[in-house]
XYZ file of C-alpha atoms in Angstrom:
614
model
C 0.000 0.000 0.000
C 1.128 3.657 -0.792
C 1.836 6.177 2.097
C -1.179 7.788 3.470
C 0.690 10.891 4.687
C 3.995 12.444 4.882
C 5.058 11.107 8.393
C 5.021 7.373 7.396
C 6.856 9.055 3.739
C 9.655 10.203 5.892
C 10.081 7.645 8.349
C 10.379 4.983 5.712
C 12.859 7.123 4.187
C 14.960 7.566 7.175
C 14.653 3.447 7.899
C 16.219 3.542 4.478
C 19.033 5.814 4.727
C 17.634 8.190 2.133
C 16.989 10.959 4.748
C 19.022 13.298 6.957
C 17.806 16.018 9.769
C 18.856 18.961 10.213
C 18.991 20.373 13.661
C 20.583 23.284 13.219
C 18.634 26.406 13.218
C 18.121 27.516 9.786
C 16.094 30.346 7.774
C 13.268 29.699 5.820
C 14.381 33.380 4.018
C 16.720 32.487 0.989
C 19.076 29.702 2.799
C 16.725 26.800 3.387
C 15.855 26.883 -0.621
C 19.637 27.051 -1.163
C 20.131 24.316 1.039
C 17.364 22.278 -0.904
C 19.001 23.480 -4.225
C 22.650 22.336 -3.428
C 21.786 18.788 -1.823
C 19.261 18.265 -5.089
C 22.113 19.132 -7.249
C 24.864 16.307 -5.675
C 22.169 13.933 -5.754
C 21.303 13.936 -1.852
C 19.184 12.393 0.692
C 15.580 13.869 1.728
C 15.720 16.489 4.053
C 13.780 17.242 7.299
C 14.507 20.847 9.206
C 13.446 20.400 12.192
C 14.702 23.809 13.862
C 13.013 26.747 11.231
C 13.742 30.199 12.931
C 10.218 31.885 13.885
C 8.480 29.173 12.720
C 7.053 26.487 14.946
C 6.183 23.212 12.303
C 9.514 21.266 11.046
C 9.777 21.634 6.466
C 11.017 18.706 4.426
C 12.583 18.967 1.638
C 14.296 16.767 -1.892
C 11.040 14.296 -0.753
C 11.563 13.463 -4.712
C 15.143 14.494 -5.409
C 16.101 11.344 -7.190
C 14.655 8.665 -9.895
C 15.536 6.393 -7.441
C 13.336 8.032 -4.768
C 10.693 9.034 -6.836
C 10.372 5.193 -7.841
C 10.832 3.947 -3.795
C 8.025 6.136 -2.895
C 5.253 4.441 -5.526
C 7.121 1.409 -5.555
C 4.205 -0.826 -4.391
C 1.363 0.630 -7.252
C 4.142 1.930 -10.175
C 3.899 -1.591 -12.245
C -0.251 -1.431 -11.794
C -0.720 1.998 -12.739
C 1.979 1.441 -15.671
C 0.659 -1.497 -17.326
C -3.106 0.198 -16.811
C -1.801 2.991 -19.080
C -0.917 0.384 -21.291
C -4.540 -1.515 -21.250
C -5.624 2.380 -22.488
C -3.490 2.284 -25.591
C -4.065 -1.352 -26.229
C -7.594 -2.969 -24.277
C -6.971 -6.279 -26.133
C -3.498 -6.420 -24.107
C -5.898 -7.257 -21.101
C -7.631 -10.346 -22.842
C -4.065 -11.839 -24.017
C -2.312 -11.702 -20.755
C -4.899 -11.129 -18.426
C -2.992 -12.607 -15.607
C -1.112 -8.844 -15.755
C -4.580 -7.629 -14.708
C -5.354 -9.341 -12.003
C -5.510 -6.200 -9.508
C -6.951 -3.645 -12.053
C -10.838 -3.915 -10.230
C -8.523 -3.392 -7.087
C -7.044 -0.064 -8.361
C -10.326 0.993 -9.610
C -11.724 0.638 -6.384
C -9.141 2.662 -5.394
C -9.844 5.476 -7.569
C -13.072 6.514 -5.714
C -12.396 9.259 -3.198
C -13.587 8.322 0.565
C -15.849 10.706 2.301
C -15.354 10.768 5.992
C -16.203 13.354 8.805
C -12.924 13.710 10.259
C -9.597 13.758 9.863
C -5.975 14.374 11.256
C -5.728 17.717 9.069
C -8.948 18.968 11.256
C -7.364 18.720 14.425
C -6.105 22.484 14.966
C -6.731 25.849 13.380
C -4.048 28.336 12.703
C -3.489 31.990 10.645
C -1.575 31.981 7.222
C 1.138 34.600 9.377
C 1.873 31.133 11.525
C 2.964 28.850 8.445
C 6.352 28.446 7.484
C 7.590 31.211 5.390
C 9.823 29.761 2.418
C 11.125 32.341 -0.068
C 13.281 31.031 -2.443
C 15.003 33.756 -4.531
C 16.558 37.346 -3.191
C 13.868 39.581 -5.082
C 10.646 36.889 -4.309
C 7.580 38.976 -3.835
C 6.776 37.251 -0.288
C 7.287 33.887 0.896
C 4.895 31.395 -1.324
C 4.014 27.399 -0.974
C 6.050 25.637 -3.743
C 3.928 21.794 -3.298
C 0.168 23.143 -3.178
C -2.648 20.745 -4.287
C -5.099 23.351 -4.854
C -8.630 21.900 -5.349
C -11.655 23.363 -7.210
C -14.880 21.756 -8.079
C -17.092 22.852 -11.003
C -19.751 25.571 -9.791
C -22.089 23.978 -12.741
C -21.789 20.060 -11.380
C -20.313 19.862 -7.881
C -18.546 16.314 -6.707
C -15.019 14.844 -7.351
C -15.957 13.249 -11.006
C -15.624 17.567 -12.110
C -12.706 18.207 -9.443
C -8.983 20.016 -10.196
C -6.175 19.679 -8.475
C -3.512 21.724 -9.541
C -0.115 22.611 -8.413
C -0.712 26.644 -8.939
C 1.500 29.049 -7.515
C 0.292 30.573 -3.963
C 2.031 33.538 -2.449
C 1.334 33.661 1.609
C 2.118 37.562 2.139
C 3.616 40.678 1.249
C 2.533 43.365 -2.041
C -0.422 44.307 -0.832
C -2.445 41.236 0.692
C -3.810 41.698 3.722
C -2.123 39.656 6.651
C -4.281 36.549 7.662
C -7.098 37.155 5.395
C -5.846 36.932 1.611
C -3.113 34.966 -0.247
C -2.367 35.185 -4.143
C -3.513 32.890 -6.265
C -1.759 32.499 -9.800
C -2.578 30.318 -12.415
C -1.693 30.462 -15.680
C -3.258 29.560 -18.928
C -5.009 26.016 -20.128
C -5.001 25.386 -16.216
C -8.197 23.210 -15.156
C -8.804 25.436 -12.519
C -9.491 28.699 -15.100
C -12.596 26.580 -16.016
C -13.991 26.638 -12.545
C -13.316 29.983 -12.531
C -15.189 31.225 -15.579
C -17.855 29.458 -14.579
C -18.285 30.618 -11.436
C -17.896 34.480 -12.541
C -20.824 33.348 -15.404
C -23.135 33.266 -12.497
C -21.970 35.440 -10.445
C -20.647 32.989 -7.409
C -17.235 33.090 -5.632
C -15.223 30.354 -6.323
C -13.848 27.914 -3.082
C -10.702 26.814 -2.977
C -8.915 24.527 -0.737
C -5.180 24.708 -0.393
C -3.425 21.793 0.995
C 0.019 21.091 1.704
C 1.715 17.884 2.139
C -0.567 14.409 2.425
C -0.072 11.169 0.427
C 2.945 11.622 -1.708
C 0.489 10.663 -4.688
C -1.471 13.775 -4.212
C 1.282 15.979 -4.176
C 2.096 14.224 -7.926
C -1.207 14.022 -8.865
C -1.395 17.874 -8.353
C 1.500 18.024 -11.117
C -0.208 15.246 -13.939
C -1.362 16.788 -16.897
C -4.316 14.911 -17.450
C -7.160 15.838 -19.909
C -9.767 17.838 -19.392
C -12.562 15.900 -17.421
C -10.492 13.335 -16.046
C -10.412 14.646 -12.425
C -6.752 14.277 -10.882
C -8.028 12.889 -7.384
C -8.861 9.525 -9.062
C -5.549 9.481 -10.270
C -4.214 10.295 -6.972
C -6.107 7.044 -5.386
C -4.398 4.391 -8.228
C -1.136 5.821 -7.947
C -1.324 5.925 -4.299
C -3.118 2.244 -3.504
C -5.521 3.399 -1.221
C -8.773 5.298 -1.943
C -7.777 9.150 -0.798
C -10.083 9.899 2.169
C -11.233 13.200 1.933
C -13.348 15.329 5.323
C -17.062 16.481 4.307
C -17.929 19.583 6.576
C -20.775 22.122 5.714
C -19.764 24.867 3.660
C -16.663 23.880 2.850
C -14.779 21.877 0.056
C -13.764 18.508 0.635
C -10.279 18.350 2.665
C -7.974 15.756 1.792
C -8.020 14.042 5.399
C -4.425 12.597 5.724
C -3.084 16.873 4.342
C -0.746 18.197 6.997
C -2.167 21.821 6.156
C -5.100 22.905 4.599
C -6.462 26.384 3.763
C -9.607 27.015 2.433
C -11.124 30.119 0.974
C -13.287 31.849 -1.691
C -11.863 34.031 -4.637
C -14.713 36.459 -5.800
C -15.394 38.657 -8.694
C -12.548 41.786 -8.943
C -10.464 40.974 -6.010
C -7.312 40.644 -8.521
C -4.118 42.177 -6.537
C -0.475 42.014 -7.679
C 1.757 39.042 -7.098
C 5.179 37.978 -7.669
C 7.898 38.240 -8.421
C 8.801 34.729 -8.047
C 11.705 33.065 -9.291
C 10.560 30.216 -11.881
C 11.043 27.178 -13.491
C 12.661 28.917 -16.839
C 15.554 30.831 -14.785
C 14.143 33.992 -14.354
C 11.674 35.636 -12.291
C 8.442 36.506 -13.220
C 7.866 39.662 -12.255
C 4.686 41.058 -10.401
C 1.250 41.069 -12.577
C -2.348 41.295 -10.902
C -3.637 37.297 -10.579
C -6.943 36.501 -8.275
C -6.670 36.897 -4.786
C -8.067 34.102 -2.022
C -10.311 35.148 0.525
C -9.374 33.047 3.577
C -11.645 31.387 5.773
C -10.045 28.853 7.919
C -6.368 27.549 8.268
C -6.252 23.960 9.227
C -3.197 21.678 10.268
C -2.986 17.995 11.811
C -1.106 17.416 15.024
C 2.086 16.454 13.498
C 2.187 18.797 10.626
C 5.066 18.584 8.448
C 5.437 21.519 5.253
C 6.858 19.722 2.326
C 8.753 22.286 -0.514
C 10.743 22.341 -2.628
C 12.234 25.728 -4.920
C 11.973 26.411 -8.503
C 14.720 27.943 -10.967
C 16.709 26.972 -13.763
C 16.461 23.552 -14.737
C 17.370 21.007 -13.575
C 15.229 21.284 -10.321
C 13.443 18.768 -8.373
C 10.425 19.608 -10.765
C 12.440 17.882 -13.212
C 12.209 14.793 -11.857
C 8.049 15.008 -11.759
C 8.446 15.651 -15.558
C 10.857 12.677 -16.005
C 8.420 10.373 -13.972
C 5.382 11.871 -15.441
C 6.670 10.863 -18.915
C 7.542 7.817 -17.890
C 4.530 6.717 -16.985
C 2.440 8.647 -19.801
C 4.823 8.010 -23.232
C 3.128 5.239 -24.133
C 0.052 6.748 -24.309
C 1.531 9.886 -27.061
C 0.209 7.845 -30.173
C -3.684 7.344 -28.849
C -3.585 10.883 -27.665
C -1.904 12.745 -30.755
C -2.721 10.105 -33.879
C 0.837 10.225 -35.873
C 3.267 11.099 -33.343
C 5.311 8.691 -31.550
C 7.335 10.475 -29.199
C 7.618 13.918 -27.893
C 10.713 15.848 -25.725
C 9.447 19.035 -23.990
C 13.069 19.768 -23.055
C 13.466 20.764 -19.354
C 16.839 22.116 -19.999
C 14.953 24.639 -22.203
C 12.203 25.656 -19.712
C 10.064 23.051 -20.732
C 7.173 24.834 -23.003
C 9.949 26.793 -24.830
C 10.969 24.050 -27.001
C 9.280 20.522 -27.828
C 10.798 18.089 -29.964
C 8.991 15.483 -31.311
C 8.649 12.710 -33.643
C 6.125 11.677 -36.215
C 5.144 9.810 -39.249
C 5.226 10.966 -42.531
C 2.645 9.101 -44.664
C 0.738 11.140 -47.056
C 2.580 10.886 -50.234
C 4.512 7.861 -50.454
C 5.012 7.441 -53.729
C 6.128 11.330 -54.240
C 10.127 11.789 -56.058
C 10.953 13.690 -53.135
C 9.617 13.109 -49.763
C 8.786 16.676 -47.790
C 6.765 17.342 -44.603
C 2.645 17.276 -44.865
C 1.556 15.044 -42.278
C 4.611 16.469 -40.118
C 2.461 19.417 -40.106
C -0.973 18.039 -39.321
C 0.781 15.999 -36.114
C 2.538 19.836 -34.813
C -0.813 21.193 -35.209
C -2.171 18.622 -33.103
C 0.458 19.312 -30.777
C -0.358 22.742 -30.432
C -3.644 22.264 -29.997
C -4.438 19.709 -27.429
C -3.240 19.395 -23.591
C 0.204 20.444 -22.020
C 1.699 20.764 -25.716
C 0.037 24.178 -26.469
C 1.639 26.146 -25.048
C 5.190 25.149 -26.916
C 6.795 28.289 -28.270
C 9.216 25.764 -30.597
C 8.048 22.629 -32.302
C 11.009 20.435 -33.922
C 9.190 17.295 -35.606
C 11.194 14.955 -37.527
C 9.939 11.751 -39.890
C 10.632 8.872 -37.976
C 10.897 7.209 -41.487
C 13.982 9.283 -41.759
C 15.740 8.690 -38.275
C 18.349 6.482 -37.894
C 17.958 3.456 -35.797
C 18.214 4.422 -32.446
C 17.957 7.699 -32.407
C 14.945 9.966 -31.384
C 14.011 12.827 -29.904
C 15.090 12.429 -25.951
C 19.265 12.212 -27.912
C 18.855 15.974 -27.945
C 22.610 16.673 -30.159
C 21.875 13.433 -32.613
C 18.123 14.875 -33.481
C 19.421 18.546 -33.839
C 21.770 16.895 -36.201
C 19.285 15.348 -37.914
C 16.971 18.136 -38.430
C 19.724 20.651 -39.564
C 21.104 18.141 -42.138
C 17.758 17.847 -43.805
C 15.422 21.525 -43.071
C 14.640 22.985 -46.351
C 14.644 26.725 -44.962
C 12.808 28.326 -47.371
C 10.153 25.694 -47.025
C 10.259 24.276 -43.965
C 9.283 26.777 -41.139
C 5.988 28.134 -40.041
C 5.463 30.679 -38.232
C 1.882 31.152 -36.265
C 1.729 35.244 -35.007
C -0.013 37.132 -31.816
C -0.716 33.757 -30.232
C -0.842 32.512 -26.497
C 2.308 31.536 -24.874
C 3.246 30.513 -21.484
C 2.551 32.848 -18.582
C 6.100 32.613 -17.572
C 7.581 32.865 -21.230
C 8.938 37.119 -20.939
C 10.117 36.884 -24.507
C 7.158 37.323 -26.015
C 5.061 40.989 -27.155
C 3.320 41.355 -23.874
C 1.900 38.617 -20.864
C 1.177 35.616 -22.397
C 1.636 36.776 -25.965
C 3.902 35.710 -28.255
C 4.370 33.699 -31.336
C 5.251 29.941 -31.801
C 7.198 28.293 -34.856
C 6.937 24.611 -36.088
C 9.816 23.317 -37.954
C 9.041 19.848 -39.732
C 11.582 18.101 -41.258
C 11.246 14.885 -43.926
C 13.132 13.445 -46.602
C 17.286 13.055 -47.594
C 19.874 14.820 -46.424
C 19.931 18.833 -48.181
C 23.441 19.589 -46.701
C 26.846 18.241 -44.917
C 27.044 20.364 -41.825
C 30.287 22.573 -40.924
C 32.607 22.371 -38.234
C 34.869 24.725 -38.444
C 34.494 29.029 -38.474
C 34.086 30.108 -42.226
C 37.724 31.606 -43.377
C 37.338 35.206 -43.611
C 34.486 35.681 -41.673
C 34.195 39.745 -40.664
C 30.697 40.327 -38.537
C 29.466 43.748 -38.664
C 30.459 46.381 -35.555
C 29.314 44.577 -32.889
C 29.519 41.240 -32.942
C 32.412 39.045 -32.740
C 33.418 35.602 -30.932
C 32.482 33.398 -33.238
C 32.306 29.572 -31.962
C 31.144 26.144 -33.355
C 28.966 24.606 -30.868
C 28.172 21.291 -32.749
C 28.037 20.351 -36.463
C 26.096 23.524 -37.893
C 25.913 25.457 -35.230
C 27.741 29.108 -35.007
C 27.241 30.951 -31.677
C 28.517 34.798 -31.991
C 28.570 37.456 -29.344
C 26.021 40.403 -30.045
C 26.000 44.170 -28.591
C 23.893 44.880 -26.246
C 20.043 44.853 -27.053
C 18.566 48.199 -26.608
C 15.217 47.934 -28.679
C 11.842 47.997 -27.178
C 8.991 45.290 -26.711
C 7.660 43.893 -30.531
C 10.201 45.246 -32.396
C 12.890 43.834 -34.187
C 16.360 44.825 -34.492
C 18.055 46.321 -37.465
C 21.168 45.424 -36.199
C 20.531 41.375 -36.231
C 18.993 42.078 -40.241
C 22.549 43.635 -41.313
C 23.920 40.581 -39.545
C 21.898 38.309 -41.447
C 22.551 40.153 -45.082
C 25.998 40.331 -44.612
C 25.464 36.656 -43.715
C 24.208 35.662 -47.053
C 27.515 36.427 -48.823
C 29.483 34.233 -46.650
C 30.824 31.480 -48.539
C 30.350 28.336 -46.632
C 28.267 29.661 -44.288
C 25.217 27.504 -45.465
C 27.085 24.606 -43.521
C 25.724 26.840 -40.407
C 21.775 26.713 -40.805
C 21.653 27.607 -37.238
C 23.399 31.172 -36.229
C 22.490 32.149 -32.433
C 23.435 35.673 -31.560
C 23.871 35.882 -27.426
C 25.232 37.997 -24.673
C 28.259 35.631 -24.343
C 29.372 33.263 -26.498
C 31.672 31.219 -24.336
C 28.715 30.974 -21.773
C 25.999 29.435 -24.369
C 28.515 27.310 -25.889
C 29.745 25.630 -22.872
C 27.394 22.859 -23.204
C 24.112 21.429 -24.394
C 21.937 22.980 -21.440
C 23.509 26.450 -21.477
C 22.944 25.903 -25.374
C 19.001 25.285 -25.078
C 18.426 27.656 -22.179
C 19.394 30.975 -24.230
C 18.311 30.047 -27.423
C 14.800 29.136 -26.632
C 14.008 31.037 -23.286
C 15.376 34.341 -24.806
C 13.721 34.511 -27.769
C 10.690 34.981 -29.826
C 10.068 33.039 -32.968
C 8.514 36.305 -34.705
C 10.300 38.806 -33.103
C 13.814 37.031 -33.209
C 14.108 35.002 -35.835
C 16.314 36.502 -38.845
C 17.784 35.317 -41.872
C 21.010 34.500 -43.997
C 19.136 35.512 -47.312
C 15.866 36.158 -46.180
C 12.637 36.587 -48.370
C 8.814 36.881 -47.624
C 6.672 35.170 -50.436
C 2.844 35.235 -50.313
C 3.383 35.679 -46.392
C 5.765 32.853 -46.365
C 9.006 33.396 -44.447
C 12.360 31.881 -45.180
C 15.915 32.343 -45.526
C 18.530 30.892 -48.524
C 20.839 29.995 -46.284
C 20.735 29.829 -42.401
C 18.792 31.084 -39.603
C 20.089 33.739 -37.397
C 18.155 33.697 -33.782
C 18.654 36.680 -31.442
C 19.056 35.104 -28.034
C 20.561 38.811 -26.126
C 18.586 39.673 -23.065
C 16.299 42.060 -24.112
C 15.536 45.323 -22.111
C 11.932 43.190 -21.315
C 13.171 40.257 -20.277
C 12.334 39.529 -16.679
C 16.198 39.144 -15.019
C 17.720 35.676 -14.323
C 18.256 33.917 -11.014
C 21.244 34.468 -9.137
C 21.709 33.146 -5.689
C 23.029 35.098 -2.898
C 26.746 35.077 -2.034
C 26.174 35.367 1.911
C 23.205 32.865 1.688
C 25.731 30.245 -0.233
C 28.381 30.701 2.531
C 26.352 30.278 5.062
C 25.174 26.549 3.250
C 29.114 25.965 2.559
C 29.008 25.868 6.566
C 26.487 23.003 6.775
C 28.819 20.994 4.261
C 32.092 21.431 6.157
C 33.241 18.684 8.208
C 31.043 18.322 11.244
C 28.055 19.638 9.670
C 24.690 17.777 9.003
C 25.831 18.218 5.357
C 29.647 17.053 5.138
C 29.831 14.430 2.271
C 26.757 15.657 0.563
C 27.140 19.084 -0.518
């Protein structure tokens, strides 16, 4: 059976060796994220702090900071839930081995929520100025929860079968929220909980929310699933978990996962909106402060032996990497009967996740044609960007799998690049859609969630042999310089600094890009990234992805080596040139704090909790 709550989590880790207290008093200001950050980083244990300063309830921390972990934890309903993926993309599967089925009525069972009347989360009240007070990053907006399971039911049809649970971000205090009484809610777009929302403004009802914090380790993951719409996430929390999640029925209130360690519950009504942020975030930056709903709070419930589970956000890879990893593991079988065409899809965490998605797909609609080009490439990206987690992708990269070589796909990041700039046809092969959504998080678009996407399909034989080495004779115009091969067609140069404004494009990166096109060899470089330091991006794959893709807009940034416009079609002759400065809009990126980091150094000399891990 799974763990009910996040007492028997931890102690089962500590029986195992995979957790270590910390006695010592620490901050929950800036050094207790740093602490999580560094341990996460070499691969460490689980954490529990058991000494916060001002703050009476112990934090744990890296609950899920390894593969390894992450499997321990589900270890006993994993290979159930796994192979009942599987019976989705293949029912028959069940009738040939049904011996592999044996406990699916079991874990259906277990998907139905249990209503009870009490619970350990109901035993005391508190105030949201008593709860442990984790801010991550030195310009955070307020301290925030980083593992909510926020849980909405649908105004229209009340009950668990029309439930969200969400991990959304939830800022405690500071701007201008009123101590005790309101916390910030932000969600961003295609979020479940947006359609609870509208529906309660349609008729004029505040919505209630319930905020809980720790609980069954399955909750806090089920919080983080991106299932489809109308499959509620608690059911999925009961099957992963093994047990059916028992969940406190009161009077006026939402149902309250029982076994939570915390739990607050509230209303958000109609023009309560207040600023929130900044926060430091998954891409490497902050987001910086925007108006987002505000929570009403009613009541602030915690069980005797509360525990606050967190973790901290920033440039990948975090602990929120992991979820991704495990999420995909369990859901890539399941691409195919979910987008018809495409066998496997990469949205690469080293890249911020929705900034760039690589996929793969088939390429069927023609066979017979002399020269084999992308159609149904295109039909699969629009699928892509139209359905689930996948829309809000700024980048698309699809490839034939008819075309890859055996082995290869598109988790090898360097072999698919590889493969993609060998065969792009540039003038043909990219498309551009305009003044579209984009992540809530993505700054490099033309204003909050705004932006522009491109989907670059790629099918048939090989168009060019891909250089290596700096093109003799290269002179860049005044300004840029440091030319360096990254990989086979890839030339990252060093730009001046970017001093246009918001949706506008820089004539300085178009003289680039003509002067470009009379470069002889230079089409062995269909990729050109301009950046703020060229040493820096080309250090290695991850700096690599992070700039290009979270620093620029497809529209906006995207020039050419010979570049034309035909019948609204945009290509280039000879290579792409992709502007990935820091722009003056970009929200800043993450740096941690120098006395912060010394005082964690501390921990991890010898005779500190820390020595050999850190």
């Amino acid at each position: 059976m799974g763990y009910r709550n996040t007492r028997e989590c931890l102690e089962a880790l500590e029986a195992g060796g995979q957790l270590v207290r910390i006695d010592k008093c620490v901050d929950a200001k800036l050094e207790i994220g740093a602490i999580q950050r560094r341990v996460f980083r070499a691969k460490g244990p689980a954490l529990l702090f058991s000494n916060v300063r001002g703050c009476r309830f112990p934090m744990a921390a890296n609950l899920y900071g390894t593969r390894e972990r992450m499997r321990f934890l589900f270890r006993d309903t994993l290979e159930t839930v796994e192979r009942l993926m599987k019976l989705k993309l293949d029912p028959m599967e069940c009738l040939r081995r049904p011996w592999r089925y044996l406990d699916a009525p079991r874990t259906a069972w277990h998907t139905l929520p249990k209503k009870v009347s009490d619970g350990p989360v109901m035993a005391n009240e508190t105030v949201v100025s008593s709860l442990p007070e984790l801010q991550s990053w030195p310009m955070d907006g307020g301290p925030y929860v980083t593992l909510p399971q926020v849980y909405t039911e649908d105004p229209a049809a009340p009950g668990f079968a029309g439930s969200n649970l969400g991990m959304y971000r939830v800022q405690l205090s500071g701007n201008d929220y009123v101590r005790d009484r309101e916390v910030g809610l932000h969600y961003q777009i295609h979020r479940g909980i947006g359609h609870h929302h509208a529906e309660a403004l349609r008729r004029g009802e505040p919505l209630k929310v319930n905020i809980a914090v720790g609980g069954a380790p399955s909750m806090t993951l089920a919080a983080m699933m991106p299932l489809p719409e109308g499959l509620a996430e608690i059911f999925f929390a009961g099957a992963l978990g093994g047990h059916r999640i028992p969940m406190v029925m009161r009077p006026g209130l939402l149902p309250i996962p029982a076994e939570a360690d915390f739990c607050i519950c509230g209303t958000v009504v109609r023009g309560g909106e207040k600023s929130e942020g900044p926060f430091g975030d998954h891409l490497g930056y902050y987001s910086l402060a925007h108006d987002f709903p505000v929570l009403k709070v009613d009541r602030v419930f915690h069980r005797d032996d509360a525990v606050w589970p967190f973790t901290t956000v920033g440039r990948p890879p975090q602990e929120d990497t992991l979820f991704g990893g495990f999420v995909h593991e369990l859901t890539a079988e399941l691409v195919p009967s979910v987008f018809a065409g495409v066998h496997e899809v990469h949205a690469v965490d080293a890249a911020g996740v929705h900034p760039l998605l690589l996929a793969v797909g088939s390429e069927r609609y023609v066979p017979y044609a002399a020269e084999r080009q992308p159609q149904e490439l295109l039909t699969n990206a629009m699928a892509l960007l139209g359905n689930t987690q996948t829309s809000l992708s700024k980048y698309v990269l699809i490839a034939a799998r008819e075309d890859l070589p055996h082995g290869v796909g598109c988790h090898d990041v360097p072999a698919f690049f590889r493969h993609l700039l060998e065969r792009a046809d540039l003038t043909r092969d990219l498309h551009f859609i305009t003044r579209t959504t984009i992540d809530t998080l993505d700054y490099s678009g033309i204003s909050l969630n705004q932006g522009s996407k491109l989907v670059l399909a790629v099918a048939g034989d090989r168009k060019r042999e891909l250089a290596a080495e700096v093109p003799p004779g290269l002179d860049l115009p005044r300004g840029f310089r440091d030319p360096v091969v990254f990989a086979p067609g890839i030339l990252i140069v060093k730009g001046p600094k970017h001093r246009r404004k918001r949706d506008q494009q820089d004539p300085a990166l178009e003289r680039l890009g003509d002067m470009l096109a009379g470069v002889s060899g230079i089409e062995g470089f269909p990729l050109v990234v301009v950046a703020d330091d060229a040493g820096f991006t080309a250090k290695d794959w991850d700096n690599f992805l992070w700039v290009t893709f979270t620093r620029s807009d497809p529209a906006t940034d995207i020039y050419g080596a010979g570049a034309f416009t035909h019948a609204k079609h945009w290509g280039a002759d000879k290579a792409l040139v992709v502007d990935a400065r820091l722009k003056t809009y970009h929200a800043p990126p993450l740096e941690d704090d120098p006395e912060v980091e010394k005082r964690v150094d501390e921990l991890g000399a010898k005779g500190g909790p820390l020595h050999g891990i850190i």
